[in-house]
mmCIF file of C-alpha atoms in Angstrom:
data_model
loop_
_atom_site.group_PDB
_atom_site.id
_atom_site.type_symbol
_atom_site.label_atom_id
_atom_site.label_comp_id
_atom_site.label_asym_id
_atom_site.label_seq_id
_atom_site.Cartn_x
_atom_site.Cartn_y
_atom_site.Cartn_z
ATOM 1 C CA MET A 1132 134.630 135.886 98.816
ATOM 2 C CA THR A 1133 137.794 137.270 100.266
ATOM 3 C CA THR A 1134 138.020 139.907 102.808
ATOM 4 C CA VAL A 1135 139.816 142.103 100.371
ATOM 5 C CA ASN A 1136 136.845 142.028 98.030
ATOM 6 C CA SER A 1137 134.389 142.691 100.805
ATOM 7 C CA GLN A 1138 136.489 145.634 102.005
ATOM 8 C CA LYS A 1139 136.414 147.037 98.417
ATOM 9 C CA TYR A 1140 132.793 147.062 98.260
ATOM 10 C CA SER A 1141 132.460 148.345 101.829
ATOM 11 C CA LYS A 1142 134.901 151.323 101.153
ATOM 12 C CA ALA A 1143 133.382 152.222 97.950
ATOM 13 C CA LEU A 1144 129.941 152.373 99.281
ATOM 14 C CA LEU A 1145 130.923 154.452 102.486
ATOM 15 C CA GLU A 1146 133.175 156.879 100.403
ATOM 16 C CA VAL A 1147 130.153 157.581 97.958
ATOM 17 C CA ALA A 1148 127.759 158.013 100.890
ATOM 18 C CA LYS A 1149 130.239 160.291 102.752
ATOM 19 C CA GLU A 1150 130.615 162.539 99.710
ATOM 20 C CA ARG A 1151 126.766 162.790 99.304
ATOM 21 C CA SER A 1152 126.251 163.364 102.969
ATOM 22 C CA GLN A 1153 124.298 160.135 103.161
ATOM 23 C CA LEU A 1154 126.227 158.120 105.758
ATOM 24 C CA GLU A 1155 123.726 158.052 108.267
ATOM 25 C CA VAL A 1156 120.967 156.968 105.860
ATOM 26 C CA ILE A 1157 123.395 154.101 104.330
ATOM 27 C CA LEU A 1158 124.380 152.878 107.941
ATOM 28 C CA SER A 1159 120.763 152.787 108.749
ATOM 29 C CA GLU A 1160 119.825 150.681 105.738
ATOM 30 C CA VAL A 1161 122.933 148.372 106.182
ATOM 31 C CA ASN A 1162 121.700 147.688 109.955
ATOM 32 C CA GLU A 1163 118.007 146.907 108.550
ATOM 33 C CA LEU A 1164 119.553 144.719 105.766
ATOM 34 C CA THR A 1165 121.850 142.872 108.440
ATOM 35 C CA GLN A 1166 118.734 142.338 110.586
ATOM 36 C CA LEU A 1167 116.822 141.055 107.554
ATOM 37 C CA PHE A 1168 119.614 138.586 106.640
ATOM 38 C CA LYS A 1169 119.476 137.146 110.043
ATOM 39 C CA GLU A 1170 115.804 136.979 110.415
ATOM 40 C CA GLU A 1171 115.272 135.522 107.022
ATOM 41 C CA ASN A 1172 118.430 133.583 106.638
ATOM 42 C CA LEU A 1173 119.029 135.442 103.388
ATOM 43 C CA ALA A 1174 122.832 134.569 103.498
ATOM 44 C CA SER A 1175 121.949 131.017 102.936
ATOM 45 C CA PHE A 1176 119.452 131.913 100.278
ATOM 46 C CA PHE A 1177 122.085 133.944 98.154
ATOM 47 C CA GLU A 1178 124.702 131.509 98.834
ATOM 48 C CA THR A 1179 122.982 128.313 97.666
ATOM 49 C CA GLU A 1180 122.816 127.240 93.915
ATOM 50 C CA VAL A 1181 119.352 125.734 94.499
ATOM 51 C CA TYR A 1182 117.691 129.133 93.696
ATOM 52 C CA SER A 1183 117.934 130.702 90.259
ATOM 53 C CA ALA A 1184 119.508 133.844 89.562
ATOM 54 C CA SER A 1185 115.931 135.289 88.748
ATOM 55 C CA ALA A 1186 114.597 134.218 92.183
ATOM 56 C CA LYS A 1187 117.601 135.998 93.857
ATOM 57 C CA ALA A 1188 117.017 139.118 91.753
ATOM 58 C CA GLN A 1189 113.357 138.975 92.697
ATOM 59 C CA VAL A 1190 114.262 139.190 96.332
ATOM 60 C CA ILE A 1191 116.820 142.084 95.501
ATOM 61 C CA ASP A 1192 114.184 144.087 93.721
ATOM 62 C CA MET A 1193 111.897 143.649 96.697
ATOM 63 C CA ILE A 1194 114.547 144.922 99.002
ATOM 64 C CA LYS A 1195 115.318 147.732 96.786
ATOM 65 C CA GLU A 1196 111.729 148.971 96.844
ATOM 66 C CA ASN A 1197 112.128 150.822 100.191
ATOM 67 C CA ALA A 1198 115.891 151.580 99.763
ATOM 68 C CA SER A 1199 117.614 154.863 99.204
ATOM 69 C CA ASP A 1200 118.827 155.492 95.492
ATOM 70 C CA LEU A 1201 122.441 154.936 96.559
ATOM 71 C CA MET A 1202 121.472 151.701 98.188
ATOM 72 C CA LYS A 1203 119.571 150.693 95.015
ATOM 73 C CA ASN A 1204 122.682 151.533 93.031
ATOM 74 C CA PHE A 1205 124.904 149.449 95.310
ATOM 75 C CA LEU A 1206 122.717 146.469 95.277
ATOM 76 C CA ASN A 1207 122.290 146.595 91.520
ATOM 77 C CA THR A 1208 126.327 146.733 91.275
ATOM 78 C CA VAL A 1209 126.505 143.617 93.665
ATOM 79 C CA ARG A 1210 124.047 141.851 91.551
ATOM 80 C CA ALA A 1211 125.688 142.765 88.288
ATOM 81 C CA ASN A 1212 129.071 141.701 89.504
ATOM 82 C CA GLY A 1213 127.677 138.254 90.409
ATOM 83 C CA ARG A 1214 128.290 138.927 94.135
ATOM 84 C CA LEU A 1215 124.996 138.251 95.722
ATOM 85 C CA ALA A 1216 126.456 135.178 97.510
ATOM 86 C CA ASP A 1217 128.943 137.476 99.168
ATOM 87 C CA LEU A 1218 126.141 140.026 100.154
ATOM 88 C CA SER A 1219 126.118 139.001 103.811
ATOM 89 C CA ASP A 1220 129.896 139.316 104.121
ATOM 90 C CA ILE A 1221 129.866 142.576 102.424
ATOM 91 C CA LEU A 1222 127.288 144.102 104.859
ATOM 92 C CA ALA A 1223 129.408 142.718 107.756
ATOM 93 C CA GLU A 1224 132.327 144.391 106.532
ATOM 94 C CA ILE A 1225 130.347 147.747 105.742
ATOM 95 C CA LYS A 1226 129.671 147.721 109.592
ATOM 96 C CA ASN A 1227 133.221 146.970 110.682
ATOM 97 C CA THR A 1228 134.636 149.731 108.372
ATOM 98 C CA ALA A 1229 132.089 152.064 109.581
ATOM 99 C CA ASP A 1230 132.835 151.382 113.218
ATOM 100 C CA ASP A 1231 136.500 151.984 112.375
ATOM 101 C CA MET A 1232 135.747 155.198 110.805
ATOM 102 C CA PHE A 1233 133.817 156.502 113.749
ATOM 103 C CA LYS A 1234 135.805 154.833 116.439
ATOM 104 C CA ILE A 1235 132.875 152.659 117.706
ATOM 105 C CA ALA A 1236 133.448 149.203 119.301
ATOM 106 C CA ASP A 1237 131.930 146.526 121.355
ATOM 107 C CA VAL A 1238 134.205 145.909 124.278
ATOM 108 C CA GLU A 1239 134.169 142.506 126.060
ATOM 109 C CA VAL A 1240 134.801 142.539 129.828
ATOM 110 C CA VAL A 1241 135.315 139.016 131.356
ATOM 111 C CA SER A 1242 134.979 139.286 135.063
ATOM 112 C CA SER A 1243 134.374 136.630 137.884
ATOM 113 C CA VAL A 1244 131.317 138.283 138.903
ATOM 114 C CA LYS A 1245 128.494 140.314 136.906
ATOM 115 C CA LEU A 1246 129.562 144.025 136.584
ATOM 116 C CA THR A 1247 127.501 146.833 138.244
ATOM 117 C CA GLU A 1248 126.402 149.855 136.515
ATOM 118 C CA THR A 1249 129.142 152.019 138.131
ATOM 119 C CA GLN A 1250 131.845 149.506 137.070
ATOM 120 C CA ILE A 1251 130.397 149.358 133.429
ATOM 121 C CA GLU A 1252 130.810 153.203 133.226
ATOM 122 C CA LYS A 1253 134.473 153.005 134.385
ATOM 123 C CA PHE A 1254 135.048 150.239 131.703
ATOM 124 C CA VAL A 1255 133.317 152.526 129.166
ATOM 125 C CA ALA A 1256 135.785 155.286 130.143
ATOM 126 C CA LEU A 1257 138.831 152.850 130.241
ATOM 127 C CA ALA A 1258 138.150 151.439 126.933
ATOM 128 C CA LYS A 1259 137.617 154.882 125.357
ATOM 129 C CA SER A 1260 140.961 156.026 126.565
ATOM 130 C CA LYS A 1261 143.017 152.883 126.173
ATOM 131 C CA PHE A 1262 141.663 151.844 122.584
ATOM 132 C CA ASP A 1263 141.036 155.380 121.417
ATOM 133 C CA LEU A 1264 137.263 155.048 120.930
ATOM 134 C CA ASN A 1265 134.452 157.474 120.601
ATOM 135 C CA GLU A 1266 131.563 155.063 121.360
ATOM 136 C CA VAL A 1267 131.716 151.822 123.540
ATOM 137 C CA THR A 1268 129.212 149.226 124.154
ATOM 138 C CA ILE A 1269 130.350 146.929 127.044
ATOM 139 C CA VAL A 1270 129.609 143.259 126.787
ATOM 140 C CA ASN A 1271 130.107 141.358 130.299
ATOM 141 C CA THR A 1272 130.959 137.848 130.266
ATOM 142 C CA VAL A 1273 131.112 136.114 133.639
ATOM 143 C CA ASP A 1274 133.880 133.544 134.021
ATOM 144 C CA GLU A 1275 134.583 132.383 137.580
ATOM 145 C CA LYS A 1276 137.781 130.551 136.242
ATOM 146 C CA ILE A 1277 139.516 133.988 136.200
ATOM 147 C CA VAL A 1278 139.419 134.022 140.020
ATOM 148 C CA GLY A 1279 139.177 137.697 140.279
ATOM 149 C CA GLY A 1280 140.070 140.952 138.234
ATOM 150 C CA PHE A 1281 139.227 141.413 134.591
ATOM 151 C CA ILE A 1282 140.070 140.765 131.002
ATOM 152 C CA VAL A 1283 139.125 143.497 128.482
ATOM 153 C CA ASN A 1284 139.024 142.676 124.744
ATOM 154 C CA SER A 1285 138.238 144.949 121.913
ATOM 155 C CA ARG A 1286 138.880 143.805 118.385
ATOM 156 C CA GLY A 1287 142.102 141.858 119.364
ATOM 157 C CA LYS A 1288 143.524 144.264 121.879
ATOM 158 C CA ILE A 1289 143.497 142.630 125.293
ATOM 159 C CA ILE A 1290 144.132 144.061 128.746
ATOM 160 C CA ASP A 1291 144.554 141.130 131.137
ATOM 161 C CA ALA A 1292 144.486 141.920 134.692
ATOM 162 C CA SER A 1293 142.779 138.849 136.083
ATOM 163 C CA VAL A 1294 144.127 137.087 139.172
ATOM 164 C CA LYS A 1295 144.568 133.771 137.122
ATOM 165 C CA SER A 1296 147.034 135.575 134.777
ATOM 166 C CA GLN A 1297 148.834 137.374 137.524
ATOM 167 C CA LEU A 1298 149.410 133.927 139.575
ATOM 168 C CA ALA A 1299 150.570 132.468 136.239
ATOM 169 C CA LYS A 1300 153.223 135.073 135.865
ATOM 170 C CA ILE A 1301 154.290 134.738 139.448
ATOM 171 C CA SER A 1302 154.487 130.980 139.051
ATOM 172 C CA LYS A 1303 156.764 131.392 135.946
ATOM 173 C CA GLU A 1304 159.100 133.870 137.778
ATOM 174 C CA ILE A 1305 159.343 131.344 140.822
ATOM 175 C CA LEU A 1306 160.095 128.410 138.631
#
């Protein structure tokens, strides 16, 4: 499925959820479904042609048993449009779209040593201001090759203040 189609399903669900004041419920259900897809490898189940449409429909019916009416309707629409194979991608896009709506992001901070709690708090503040975010989760990756400093990455936006990069810039200027 193209990203465009995933975005269409995502946007439609989130708009209806927002109109009906059920955004939190839907996002909670999307998180639960995403976890279920990971634990039970449902993406492969729905993508493969080995299992019949009726077997896939039975799984969807089981999922719908504990779902809100809006989620039930959404899953019925996905099934009716023959998009069960794309459901995992659609769920991922819903999370991405919601994160964009609420300005939430995981921010990777690459450093040469593990960050302290105080440093993490400072990076949360930095990420919120530089990337215009409301909620930030810092993911610290240790990479001794950067020598010192840090690299901050959030959805393709990068702040590179590593010693390795600074040395490379100086080297280019000298040559």
